Amino acid sequence: MAVALNANVSSTPAEATRDGFGKGLVELAEKNPRVVALSGDLNDSTRVDWLREKFPEKFVQAGIAEQNMVGMAAGLSLSGRVPFAATFGPFMLRAADHIRVSIAFSNLNVKLAATHCGLTTGEDGGNAQVLEDLAFFRALPNFTVIAPCDSLEAKKATIAAGEAAGPHYLRLGREKTPTITSEETPFKIGRAEIFRDGGDVAIIACGIMVGEALKAAESLARERKIEAEVINLHTIKPIDEKAIVAAARKCGCVVTAEEHQVHAGMGSAVAEVLGEKMPVPLRMVGVRDKFGTSGKGMELLKAYGLTAEKIAQAAEEVVKLKK
Amino acid sequence: MQKSAAADAAAIPGIASPSRNSAIPAQARPADAAAISKIANQLRISSIRMTTAANSGHPGGSLSSADAFATLYFGGVLAHDPANPSWEGRDRFILSNGHICPVWYSALGKAGYFPESELATFRQLGSRLQGHPQKGTLPSIEVSTGSLGQGFCVAAGLALGLKMDGKASKVFVSLGDGEVEEGCVWEAAMASSHYKLENLIAFVDRNGLQQNGPTEKVMGIEPLADKWRAFGWNAIEADGHDARQILGAFNRAKTAAGGRPTVIIFKTVMGKGVPFMENDHQWHGKALPKEKAEEAVRILEKGA
Ligand SMILES: Cc1ncc(C[n+]2csc(CCOP(=O)(O)OP(=O)(O)O)c2C)c(N)n1
Ligand SMILES: [Mg+2]
C-alpha cells in the first residue's frame, strides 16, 4: 500500500537534497555532541556551513585535499566521534582508495555526504557531473548507500545515517526540486517504499527521478490506462530484495530510473535481484555510457532522456513484453 | 618568440640536440609590457562578459590571472601556432586550475584558435566552451581538467615524455594557490625534480583566496616558495600584475638549467581591475549580476 506523500507539493518550496542534508546535520549535532563535519573548501556549497555557523567547534576545514579529508574522518571516528565528510560527488571519488581501505575495509563509523551528484550539477560541465559514484559505493562491502528523493527525505536520511553504525554514503544534488514527501512519509534505511499503487508495471526510482516517476505514472494512467506502481528505492545498499521481488511478481515488469550511468548503478542493482530471484522484462532509464556536459540542470535531464516522458515510454514498451 | 635550440640542448642533460621537428611558425611581433597590460584588460572584460552571460562560472581567478595569460600568449613566451594548433613543435599548456577557463578561452579566442563570437556561448548546452576545459572540444586543450591538482600531474608526465623524445618543447602549467593543497600536486612536484624536468614551468596564481576565504585561514600553504625549493624546484616570485616582471620570470624559467623544474609564484589580487571585486572571495565562483558587470566593463575599458 502506498505511503502518505506531500499533499501540497505545489505550495511547498522546492529545495535541493543538499539543503536537507544541511538541516539534518544541524539537527543531529543538536542531539549528539559527538557529531563533527569536515569539508574540503566547499562548506558553503555542501551546506556544512549551516553546522559551522551554529557549532563552529564541530567543524573541521580540510582544505582542497579530499584524500586527507576522508582519512582524517576515519581517524576522528576512531576517537569516538561521528564524522560527516562532505564534498562534491566527483571529488569524493578522488579519495576512492582511502574510502575503500581506511573506511570500508576497516568498517569505521564514517558518513560521506556527496553533494552535486548527477547531471543537474549543470553548467560546470561533464567533469563535475558524477554519474559513476553509485557503481563504486554499491560495490564496497560494509557501506550503506542512500540516494534520497527530495530535501525532506535527505534530512531524514542524514539523521538516520548519523544514528546508525558503520560507513554510509549519501548521494545528494545541487538542483532545487519539488518536495514530494511529507513529515509523515516513513523513512527507514534499507526499506523501499511504495509511493503509488499500481499493478501493470513497477517503476523503481531513486533520487530526484522518483518525482519524475510519479509524473510518468500519472500520465500513463491518464493517457494509456496503465497503472504503474512507483517505488522509492532510496537505499541502494543494502537493497530491499523483498520489495523488488514482490513488485515484480505483482506487476510482471519493471522500469528503473536514476540520474546515473545505467551500468553499475541502481538499475543494475535491481537487475541483479530480478535476474536471480524473479526474472521479468526490464527497462532502465539513466545515462547510457556518456559523460555529462555544460547546460542547465533541467535542460540536461531532458537532453539525456531522464524525464517523466521517457519513463512512461519505457513503461509502455516493457508492458508489451509481458507474457 | 625567441627560442634558441642551443639553450634548450644545454638545458636537457644527456640530450644532444632537442628538436621541434619543424620550423617555429612566424608569429605576430610579441607585445611589449604596455601592450600586454592592455590585452590583459581585454581578457578581463571578456571573462566578465562570459560569466555574466552564463550566470555562473569563476571570474575572480580569471581576473587575477589575466596578466599572466596575456604575457604567455601575446608576449612571445609560448611557442604556438593558432593556424596549426597541433603543431608538433609547440610548447604545451595545461590549465590545471580548470575553473579559470574564462580567461584562457578569452586568450585562445583572441589568438585566433576559434571565432571570438563563440565566447558568448560559454557554459551553454551544445557549446564547445565547457564550464571546465574538456579535451576534444576546442583545439589546444591537451587534457580535460577541473578536478584540482590533476592537470599538474599530467603536465609532469607530458614534460617527461617530451624530454624522453629529445623534444625542445616546454610544458607550461597554471595552478591556483588553493589548488596546491591537493596532495597530488606535491607528488608531481617530487617526481618532476626527480626526473629533472627543466622543461616544466609551473605558475601559481597567488591571489591569497580560495572558495571559502583566505588560503591561510582555510589551509595554510606558506612558506610556499620554500616548499617548492624543498621539493627540488627553482622558485621565482614576481608581481603577477606587472607585465615586465611576468615576462622576466617566464624568460628566466625558459632558460633554467641545472636539472630543476621552475615554478613562478605570481603575487596577484583576486578580481584585479574591478575595485568592488578585488580581494573578495565571493567572486571566486559567482558571476556578476548584469548591472555590476556593465559597471566592471566600463572601469576595465579605461585600461584596455
Ligand atoms: C579536486 C577538487 N576539489 C574541489 C574542487 C572545487 N573547487 C573548485 S575551485 C576551488 C577553489 C580553488 O582555489 P584557488 O586554486 O585558489 O582558485 P581561485 O579561487 O583563486 O580561482 C574549489 C574548492 C575542485 N574543482 N576539484
Ligand atoms: Mg586562489
XYZ file of C-alpha atoms and ligand atoms in Angstrom:
654
model
C 0.000 0.000 0.000
C 1.262 3.412 -0.925
C 2.531 5.584 1.906
C 1.358 9.146 2.559
C 3.114 11.801 0.482
C 3.052 15.584 0.452
C -0.485 16.628 -0.483
C 0.603 20.229 -1.188
C 3.622 19.776 -3.432
C 2.937 22.907 -5.456
C 2.779 25.145 -2.383
C 5.858 23.633 -0.708
C 9.044 25.459 -1.676
C 11.392 23.478 -3.892
C 14.670 22.579 -2.210
C 17.793 20.667 -3.113
C 18.673 17.415 -1.361
C 21.891 19.105 -0.179
C 19.654 21.517 1.761
C 18.005 18.616 3.568
C 21.444 17.272 4.384
C 22.442 20.616 5.950
C 19.292 20.684 8.064
C 19.675 17.071 9.148
C 23.296 17.646 10.098
C 22.393 20.553 12.387
C 19.557 18.582 13.993
C 21.869 15.626 14.584
C 24.570 17.817 16.106
C 21.997 19.306 18.479
C 21.159 15.813 19.722
C 24.576 14.170 19.600
C 27.591 16.150 20.848
C 29.956 13.703 19.114
C 28.891 14.735 15.613
C 31.548 16.632 13.631
C 31.674 17.673 9.982
C 34.527 18.120 7.550
C 34.545 19.816 4.192
C 37.142 20.464 1.514
C 36.860 24.208 0.822
C 33.220 23.666 -0.078
C 31.433 24.355 3.219
C 29.063 26.806 1.573
C 28.038 24.655 -1.383
C 27.732 21.429 0.637
C 25.681 23.202 3.367
C 28.138 22.128 6.051
C 28.255 25.871 6.741
C 24.880 25.558 8.448
C 26.540 23.389 11.080
C 29.683 25.555 11.196
C 27.634 28.706 11.845
C 25.871 27.088 14.791
C 28.671 24.933 16.186
C 31.993 26.290 14.886
C 33.888 23.899 17.163
C 32.279 20.894 15.441
C 33.604 21.891 12.032
C 36.927 20.838 10.520
C 38.170 22.623 7.395
C 40.141 20.091 5.374
C 41.118 22.393 2.506
C 41.233 21.172 -1.080
C 42.544 17.747 -0.121
C 39.853 15.092 -0.322
C 42.102 12.111 0.348
C 43.244 13.580 3.613
C 39.739 14.756 4.500
C 38.405 11.230 4.224
C 41.390 9.765 6.063
C 41.016 12.296 8.879
C 37.323 11.482 9.085
C 38.309 7.850 9.610
C 40.678 8.930 12.381
C 38.051 11.127 14.004
C 35.697 8.149 14.095
C 38.377 6.228 15.999
C 38.190 8.911 18.680
C 34.522 8.082 19.135
C 33.160 10.906 17.024
C 30.560 10.676 14.284
C 32.254 12.421 11.360
C 30.407 13.602 8.250
C 32.823 14.385 5.423
C 31.273 16.440 2.646
C 32.393 17.436 -0.817
C 31.040 17.331 -4.351
C 30.346 13.787 -5.555
C 33.013 13.831 -8.282
C 35.722 14.860 -5.834
C 34.692 12.235 -3.293
C 35.972 9.704 -5.801
C 39.396 11.343 -5.538
C 39.634 9.545 -2.209
C 38.388 6.201 -3.516
C 41.254 4.094 -2.220
C 41.144 5.803 1.191
C 37.419 5.174 1.318
C 37.901 1.540 0.409
C 40.686 0.676 2.831
C 40.500 3.145 5.724
C 36.711 3.265 5.935
C 35.060 0.262 4.262
C 37.674 -2.424 4.919
C 38.046 -1.166 8.486
C 34.265 -0.804 8.815
C 34.532 2.579 10.519
C 31.673 4.800 11.526
C 32.210 7.457 8.850
C 29.471 9.241 6.914
C 30.241 10.605 3.466
C 27.967 13.276 2.046
C 28.398 13.789 -1.684
C 26.570 16.850 -2.970
C 26.392 17.947 -6.632
C 25.871 14.415 -7.954
C 24.398 13.802 -11.371
C 23.621 15.870 -14.451
C 21.743 18.532 -12.504
C 25.053 19.942 -11.296
C 24.618 21.778 -14.577
C 26.849 24.467 -16.065
C 30.138 23.269 -14.527
C 30.124 20.510 -17.154
C 30.987 16.842 -17.530
C 33.890 16.680 -15.093
C 31.657 17.970 -12.308
C 28.623 15.764 -13.024
C 29.418 12.470 -11.384
C 27.408 9.601 -12.887
C 29.597 6.737 -11.661
C 29.669 7.084 -7.873
C 26.964 4.506 -7.167
C 28.990 1.952 -9.135
C 31.871 2.350 -6.708
C 29.983 2.711 -3.463
C 27.496 -0.064 -4.022
C 30.346 -2.478 -4.730
C 32.004 -1.745 -1.375
C 31.330 -4.216 1.439
C 30.106 -2.622 4.702
C 28.821 0.559 3.027
C 25.216 1.683 3.207
C 24.312 3.720 0.120
C 21.395 6.152 0.112
C 20.086 8.437 -2.662
C 17.204 10.457 -1.157
C 14.347 11.607 -3.386
C 13.868 15.119 -2.002
C 15.164 17.546 0.597
C 12.934 16.279 3.391
C 13.959 12.698 2.780
C 17.602 13.790 2.647
C 17.165 15.310 6.098
C 15.676 12.078 7.437
C 18.395 10.028 5.753
C 21.137 12.199 7.252
C 19.738 11.775 10.740
C 19.229 8.038 10.250
C 22.787 7.629 8.913
C 24.162 9.554 11.883
C 22.284 7.314 14.290
C 23.263 4.058 12.571
C 26.642 2.377 12.892
C 29.141 1.916 10.061
C 30.054 3.629 6.797
C 27.279 5.462 4.970
C 27.260 7.248 1.626
C 24.649 9.925 0.972
C 24.117 10.826 -2.688
C 22.843 14.404 -2.888
C 22.149 17.011 -5.535
C 22.514 20.702 -6.164
C 19.288 21.468 -8.039
C 16.094 22.513 -6.297
C 13.297 20.008 -6.890
C 9.746 19.641 -5.543
C 9.366 18.186 -2.052
C 7.208 15.165 -2.776
C 7.302 13.558 0.681
C 5.838 14.862 3.936
C 6.871 14.588 7.576
C 4.559 11.558 7.775
C 6.171 9.681 4.894
C 8.052 6.814 6.511
C 11.799 6.524 6.040
C 13.821 3.559 7.164
C 17.270 2.721 5.820
C 17.049 -0.418 3.700
C 13.275 -0.343 3.221
C 11.880 0.668 -0.152
C 8.546 2.478 -0.009
C 5.611 2.254 -2.376
C 4.772 5.836 -3.403
C 1.905 4.887 -5.733
C -0.121 1.708 -6.075
C -0.487 0.002 -9.426
C -0.452 -3.451 -10.945
C 0.638 -3.123 -14.579
C 4.263 -2.075 -14.249
C 6.609 -1.307 -11.348
C 8.672 1.855 -11.708
C 11.598 1.747 -9.314
C 13.464 5.032 -8.915
C 15.886 6.824 -6.637
C 16.968 10.412 -6.093
C 15.184 13.135 -7.975
C 13.957 10.619 -10.555
C 11.306 9.500 -8.043
C 9.401 12.719 -8.754
C 9.664 12.081 -12.490
C 8.450 8.501 -11.964
C 5.339 9.765 -10.162
C 4.622 12.162 -13.035
C 5.136 9.340 -15.525
C 2.678 7.147 -13.581
C 0.006 9.864 -13.682
C 0.339 10.302 -17.431
C 0.353 6.527 -18.005
C -2.910 6.212 -16.067
C -4.487 9.183 -17.829
C -3.375 8.523 -21.373
C -2.635 4.810 -21.639
C -4.771 3.209 -18.931
C -1.594 1.709 -17.496
C -1.483 1.641 -13.699
C 2.104 1.926 -12.533
C 3.330 1.130 -9.073
C 6.032 3.631 -8.089
C 8.699 2.512 -5.653
C 11.210 4.805 -3.995
C 14.370 2.735 -3.666
C 16.269 5.319 -1.624
C 18.601 2.727 -0.152
C 20.575 1.098 -2.931
C 22.637 -0.918 -0.499
C 21.598 -2.994 1.380
C 18.947 -3.425 -1.295
C 15.341 -4.265 -0.394
C 15.123 -7.543 -2.292
C 11.742 -8.418 -0.847
C 10.119 -5.216 -2.097
C 11.653 -5.615 -5.550
C 10.618 -9.259 -5.902
C 7.107 -8.508 -4.629
C 6.682 -5.653 -7.120
C 7.995 -7.772 -9.998
C 5.663 -10.630 -9.076
C 2.674 -8.326 -8.824
C 3.305 -6.218 -11.934
C 5.215 -8.663 -14.147
C 7.596 -5.997 -15.499
C 9.877 -3.280 -14.184
C 11.272 0.101 -15.206
C 14.135 1.694 -13.280
C 15.045 5.402 -13.317
C 18.169 7.057 -11.952
C 20.426 10.066 -12.510
C 23.480 7.839 -13.024
C 25.025 5.578 -15.635
C 22.735 2.597 -16.195
C 25.863 0.494 -15.945
C 26.505 -0.494 -12.347
C 24.007 1.942 -10.867
C 20.682 1.487 -9.089
C 19.003 -0.095 -12.125
C 21.773 -2.644 -12.354
C 21.330 -3.430 -8.670
C 17.641 -4.081 -9.336
C 18.536 -6.183 -12.384
C 20.823 -8.312 -10.228
C 17.960 -9.033 -7.844
C 15.487 -9.726 -10.639
C 17.921 -11.922 -12.539
C 18.487 -14.158 -9.557
C 15.094 -14.126 -7.891
C 12.345 -13.100 -10.275
C 13.276 -12.577 -13.933
C 10.783 -10.249 -15.620
C 11.107 -7.813 -18.545
C 13.096 -4.725 -17.528
C 13.817 -1.302 -18.999
C 16.409 1.005 -17.451
C 16.215 4.781 -17.716
C 19.506 6.505 -16.972
C 22.620 7.787 -18.679
C 23.920 5.366 -21.288
C 27.697 5.323 -21.371
C 28.127 9.059 -21.868
C 29.664 11.869 -19.879
C 27.660 14.921 -18.965
C 28.097 18.355 -20.498
C 27.533 22.010 -19.664
C 23.943 23.226 -19.578
C 21.147 23.998 -17.156
C 20.240 21.093 -14.886
C 16.694 20.516 -16.093
C 17.727 21.077 -19.706
C 20.310 18.307 -19.311
C 17.819 15.834 -17.843
C 15.802 16.367 -20.998
C 18.793 16.123 -23.329
C 19.851 12.825 -21.742
C 16.323 11.392 -21.647
C 15.898 11.394 -17.886
C 12.317 12.634 -17.856
C 8.794 11.528 -16.971
C 8.051 11.153 -20.705
C 10.944 8.752 -21.227
C 9.994 6.751 -18.147
C 6.414 6.494 -19.429
C 7.697 5.428 -22.840
C 9.872 2.733 -21.255
C 6.878 1.554 -19.223
C 4.708 1.227 -22.314
C 7.434 -0.773 -24.041
C 8.061 -3.110 -21.146
C 4.350 -3.765 -20.550
C 4.171 -5.110 -24.120
C 6.922 -7.598 -23.335
C 4.945 -9.250 -20.544
C 3.964 -12.850 -21.236
C 59.073 34.100 -29.545
C 62.801 33.837 -29.251
C 63.658 30.204 -28.909
C 67.229 29.058 -29.068
C 67.703 25.398 -29.756
C 71.182 25.635 -28.306
C 69.880 26.914 -24.982
C 67.392 24.048 -24.902
C 70.055 21.496 -25.674
C 72.100 22.778 -22.779
C 69.041 22.672 -20.560
C 68.287 18.986 -21.006
C 71.164 16.869 -19.796
C 72.074 13.835 -21.847
C 70.294 15.020 -24.938
C 72.398 16.228 -27.804
C 70.083 18.397 -29.819
C 66.477 18.645 -28.828
C 64.369 19.409 -31.840
C 60.960 20.790 -32.600
C 60.700 18.672 -35.780
C 59.711 21.698 -37.817
C 60.395 25.380 -38.031
C 58.885 27.643 -35.433
C 55.995 29.419 -37.151
C 56.231 33.114 -37.731
C 54.157 34.916 -35.169
C 52.871 38.391 -34.719
C 55.508 40.547 -33.072
C 55.414 39.950 -29.333
C 53.541 42.613 -27.429
C 55.578 44.816 -25.105
C 54.725 45.313 -21.451
C 52.305 48.190 -22.071
C 50.505 46.287 -24.812
C 50.354 43.158 -22.648
C 48.616 45.089 -19.868
C 46.042 46.335 -22.364
C 45.431 42.832 -23.648
C 45.094 41.610 -20.059
C 42.279 44.063 -19.502
C 40.579 42.881 -22.679
C 40.768 39.322 -21.340
C 39.249 40.578 -18.076
C 36.372 42.236 -19.889
C 35.748 39.091 -21.868
C 35.868 36.919 -18.718
C 33.279 39.153 -17.038
C 31.006 39.094 -20.084
C 31.242 35.307 -20.419
C 30.466 34.523 -16.804
C 27.670 37.057 -16.547
C 26.073 35.750 -19.756
C 26.330 32.207 -18.352
C 25.123 33.406 -14.946
C 27.779 31.113 -13.464
C 31.498 30.441 -13.604
C 34.611 31.800 -11.951
C 35.502 35.438 -12.616
C 37.741 36.077 -9.569
C 40.709 33.910 -10.531
C 40.230 34.733 -14.207
C 40.864 38.388 -13.402
C 43.852 37.694 -11.152
C 45.476 35.538 -13.857
C 44.776 37.805 -16.829
C 48.236 39.414 -16.941
C 49.987 36.033 -16.886
C 47.781 34.753 -19.740
C 48.259 37.910 -21.782
C 52.029 37.553 -21.360
C 52.074 33.825 -22.089
C 50.039 34.072 -25.302
C 50.889 37.548 -26.589
C 54.267 38.370 -25.047
C 56.149 35.776 -27.087
C 56.521 33.335 -24.215
C 54.617 30.305 -25.520
C 55.645 28.772 -28.864
C 52.330 28.031 -30.507
C 50.542 28.386 -33.807
C 46.821 29.165 -33.860
C 46.758 28.232 -37.551
C 48.123 24.812 -36.692
C 47.090 24.048 -33.109
C 48.538 20.543 -33.143
C 51.946 21.666 -34.482
C 54.264 19.039 -33.052
C 56.919 21.501 -32.013
C 54.539 23.620 -29.940
C 55.030 24.318 -26.275
C 52.273 22.653 -24.311
C 49.950 24.434 -21.925
C 47.708 22.835 -19.314
C 45.178 24.714 -17.186
C 45.298 22.688 -14.004
C 43.044 25.211 -12.247
C 40.425 24.479 -14.897
C 37.769 26.695 -13.317
C 39.506 29.869 -14.568
C 38.929 28.812 -18.180
C 37.114 32.088 -18.982
C 40.467 33.881 -19.134
C 42.088 31.031 -21.076
C 39.239 30.753 -23.594
C 39.400 34.531 -23.988
C 43.128 34.337 -24.761
C 42.614 31.439 -27.195
C 39.814 33.302 -28.934
C 41.887 36.455 -29.220
C 44.848 34.449 -30.534
C 42.622 33.054 -33.275
C 42.006 29.461 -32.227
C 38.258 29.906 -32.723
C 35.883 32.756 -33.530
C 35.635 35.135 -30.581
C 31.879 35.294 -31.126
C 31.742 31.789 -29.631
C 32.803 33.133 -26.250
C 29.180 34.177 -25.727
C 28.097 30.514 -25.685
C 30.217 29.655 -22.625
C 28.567 27.003 -20.400
C 25.502 26.649 -22.604
C 24.146 23.335 -23.803
C 25.914 22.381 -27.025
C 28.771 24.873 -26.645
C 32.391 23.939 -27.264
C 33.248 26.223 -24.372
C 32.552 23.869 -21.499
C 32.360 25.016 -17.876
C 35.740 23.367 -17.359
C 38.162 22.508 -20.188
C 37.287 19.248 -21.896
C 39.689 17.587 -24.303
C 38.245 17.278 -27.771
C 36.061 20.362 -27.582
C 38.479 23.156 -28.539
C 41.880 22.930 -30.175
C 44.791 23.204 -27.750
C 43.071 21.580 -24.800
C 45.663 18.867 -24.141
C 43.690 17.173 -21.362
C 40.401 17.606 -19.506
C 40.737 19.444 -16.204
C 38.518 20.810 -13.449
C 39.309 18.361 -10.706
C 42.039 20.351 -8.986
C 45.616 19.079 -8.983
C 45.239 16.575 -11.791
C 46.394 18.793 -14.639
C 49.707 19.345 -12.899
C 50.421 15.588 -12.741
C 49.610 15.301 -16.436
C 51.922 18.234 -17.179
C 54.747 16.422 -15.383
C 54.146 13.272 -17.421
C 53.960 15.245 -20.653
C 57.228 17.035 -19.826
C 58.845 13.684 -19.089
C 57.637 12.236 -22.390
C 58.870 15.228 -24.388
C 62.214 15.038 -22.650
C 62.493 11.296 -23.369
C 61.922 12.079 -27.023
C 64.544 14.817 -27.002
C 62.000 17.495 -27.860
C 62.667 21.150 -27.154
C 59.059 21.949 -26.310
C 58.343 23.351 -22.871
C 55.324 22.464 -20.772
C 53.604 25.386 -19.048
C 51.033 24.651 -16.369
C 48.797 27.035 -14.453
C 47.843 26.322 -10.830
C 45.666 28.088 -8.277
C 47.045 28.756 -4.811
C 44.196 26.869 -3.159
C 44.787 24.088 -5.644
C 48.257 23.383 -4.243
C 46.558 21.998 -1.122
C 45.941 18.836 -3.142
C 48.381 16.077 -2.225
C 48.978 15.034 -5.820
C 50.468 18.459 -6.554
C 53.331 17.577 -4.237
C 53.616 14.045 -5.591
C 54.084 15.536 -9.053
C 56.453 18.197 -7.710
C 58.613 15.453 -6.238
C 58.558 13.429 -9.437
C 59.380 16.459 -11.594
C 62.601 17.244 -9.800
C 63.403 13.540 -9.533
C 63.219 13.307 -13.328
C 64.965 16.674 -13.749
C 62.163 18.196 -15.803
C 63.742 21.511 -16.692
C 61.218 21.740 -19.488
C 58.363 22.061 -16.985
C 57.276 25.569 -15.972
C 54.521 25.886 -13.395
C 52.937 29.175 -12.408
C 50.791 29.680 -9.350
C 48.152 32.402 -9.100
C 48.906 33.512 -5.551
C 45.788 35.611 -5.074
C 45.569 34.542 -1.442
C 41.969 33.410 -1.717
C 40.043 30.243 -2.435
C 36.351 29.340 -2.356
C 35.876 29.572 1.427
C 38.205 32.509 2.095
C 41.901 33.308 2.590
C 44.178 30.335 1.907
C 45.977 30.900 5.187
C 42.665 30.556 7.056
C 41.328 27.609 5.057
C 44.571 25.597 4.925
C 47.853 27.430 5.310
C 50.185 26.873 2.374
C 53.062 29.160 3.432
C 56.018 29.231 3.157
C 55.078 28.434 -0.408
C 58.291 29.263 -2.300
C 60.347 27.378 0.277
C 58.105 24.332 -0.094
C 58.787 24.239 -3.827
C 62.512 24.720 -3.221
C 62.490 21.874 -0.718
C 60.923 19.749 -3.449
C 63.861 20.493 -5.755
C 62.388 23.325 -7.822
C 63.599 26.765 -8.812
C 61.086 29.144 -7.305
C 60.668 32.664 -8.697
C 58.389 35.207 -7.055
C 57.009 38.047 -9.153
C 54.265 40.669 -9.202
C 51.581 38.985 -11.280
C 50.153 42.315 -12.412
C 53.408 43.775 -13.725
C 53.909 42.632 -17.312
C 57.645 43.329 -17.239
C 58.130 41.189 -14.167
C 55.938 38.451 -15.635
C 57.908 38.454 -18.877
C 61.168 38.382 -16.976
C 60.057 35.476 -14.825
C 58.822 33.409 -17.777
C 62.017 34.057 -19.717
C 64.179 33.070 -16.769
C 62.139 29.889 -16.381
C 62.580 29.049 -20.066
C 66.348 29.144 -19.817
C 66.559 27.330 -16.488
C 69.310 24.763 -16.226
C 70.724 22.534 -13.533
C 68.115 19.807 -13.583
C 65.409 21.769 -11.792
C 61.884 22.494 -12.937
C 60.746 26.077 -12.315
C 57.719 27.449 -10.536
C 56.737 31.100 -10.719
C 54.619 32.371 -7.870
C 52.680 35.346 -9.179
C 51.503 37.623 -6.379
C 48.070 38.706 -7.539
C 44.747 40.150 -6.431
C 41.538 38.194 -6.926
C 39.161 40.245 -9.074
C 42.024 42.547 -10.152
C 40.978 45.626 -12.061
C 37.460 45.916 -10.688
C 37.646 47.689 -7.320
C 34.402 46.211 -5.977
C 35.603 42.673 -6.756
C 39.170 42.928 -5.542
C 40.265 40.680 -2.663
C 36.737 39.368 -2.122
C 36.446 35.589 -2.278
C 32.738 35.672 -3.073
C 33.822 36.334 -6.679
C 35.795 33.085 -6.812
C 32.811 31.245 -8.249
C 29.982 33.695 -8.742
C 29.097 35.718 -11.820
C 28.464 39.445 -11.543
C 24.839 40.466 -11.945
C 24.165 42.331 -15.191
C 24.392 45.930 -13.969
C 27.506 45.195 -11.929
C 29.074 43.549 -14.970
C 28.374 46.620 -17.090
C 29.972 48.800 -14.441
C 33.003 46.464 -14.290
C 33.391 46.567 -18.067
C 33.240 50.394 -18.040
C 36.025 50.506 -15.453
C 38.169 47.967 -17.307
C 37.682 49.616 -20.692
C 39.638 52.618 -19.415
C 42.676 50.342 -19.179
C 42.080 48.413 -22.385
C 39.549 18.059 -6.505
C 38.696 19.260 -6.406
N 38.203 19.619 -5.204
C 37.390 20.691 -5.105
C 37.061 21.430 -6.204
C 36.097 22.592 -6.100
N 36.796 23.875 -6.269
C 36.899 24.452 -7.482
S 37.822 25.829 -7.455
C 38.074 25.704 -5.777
C 38.909 26.722 -5.079
C 40.232 26.864 -5.719
O 41.011 27.836 -5.111
P 42.203 28.504 -5.923
O 43.023 27.442 -6.521
O 42.881 29.450 -5.019
O 41.476 29.254 -7.114
P 40.837 30.745 -7.091
O 39.700 30.720 -6.139
O 41.908 31.647 -6.653
O 40.399 30.949 -8.504
C 37.437 24.574 -5.271
C 37.439 24.155 -3.876
C 37.602 21.012 -7.439
N 37.320 21.658 -8.586
N 38.406 19.942 -7.512
Mg 43.353 31.443 -5.187
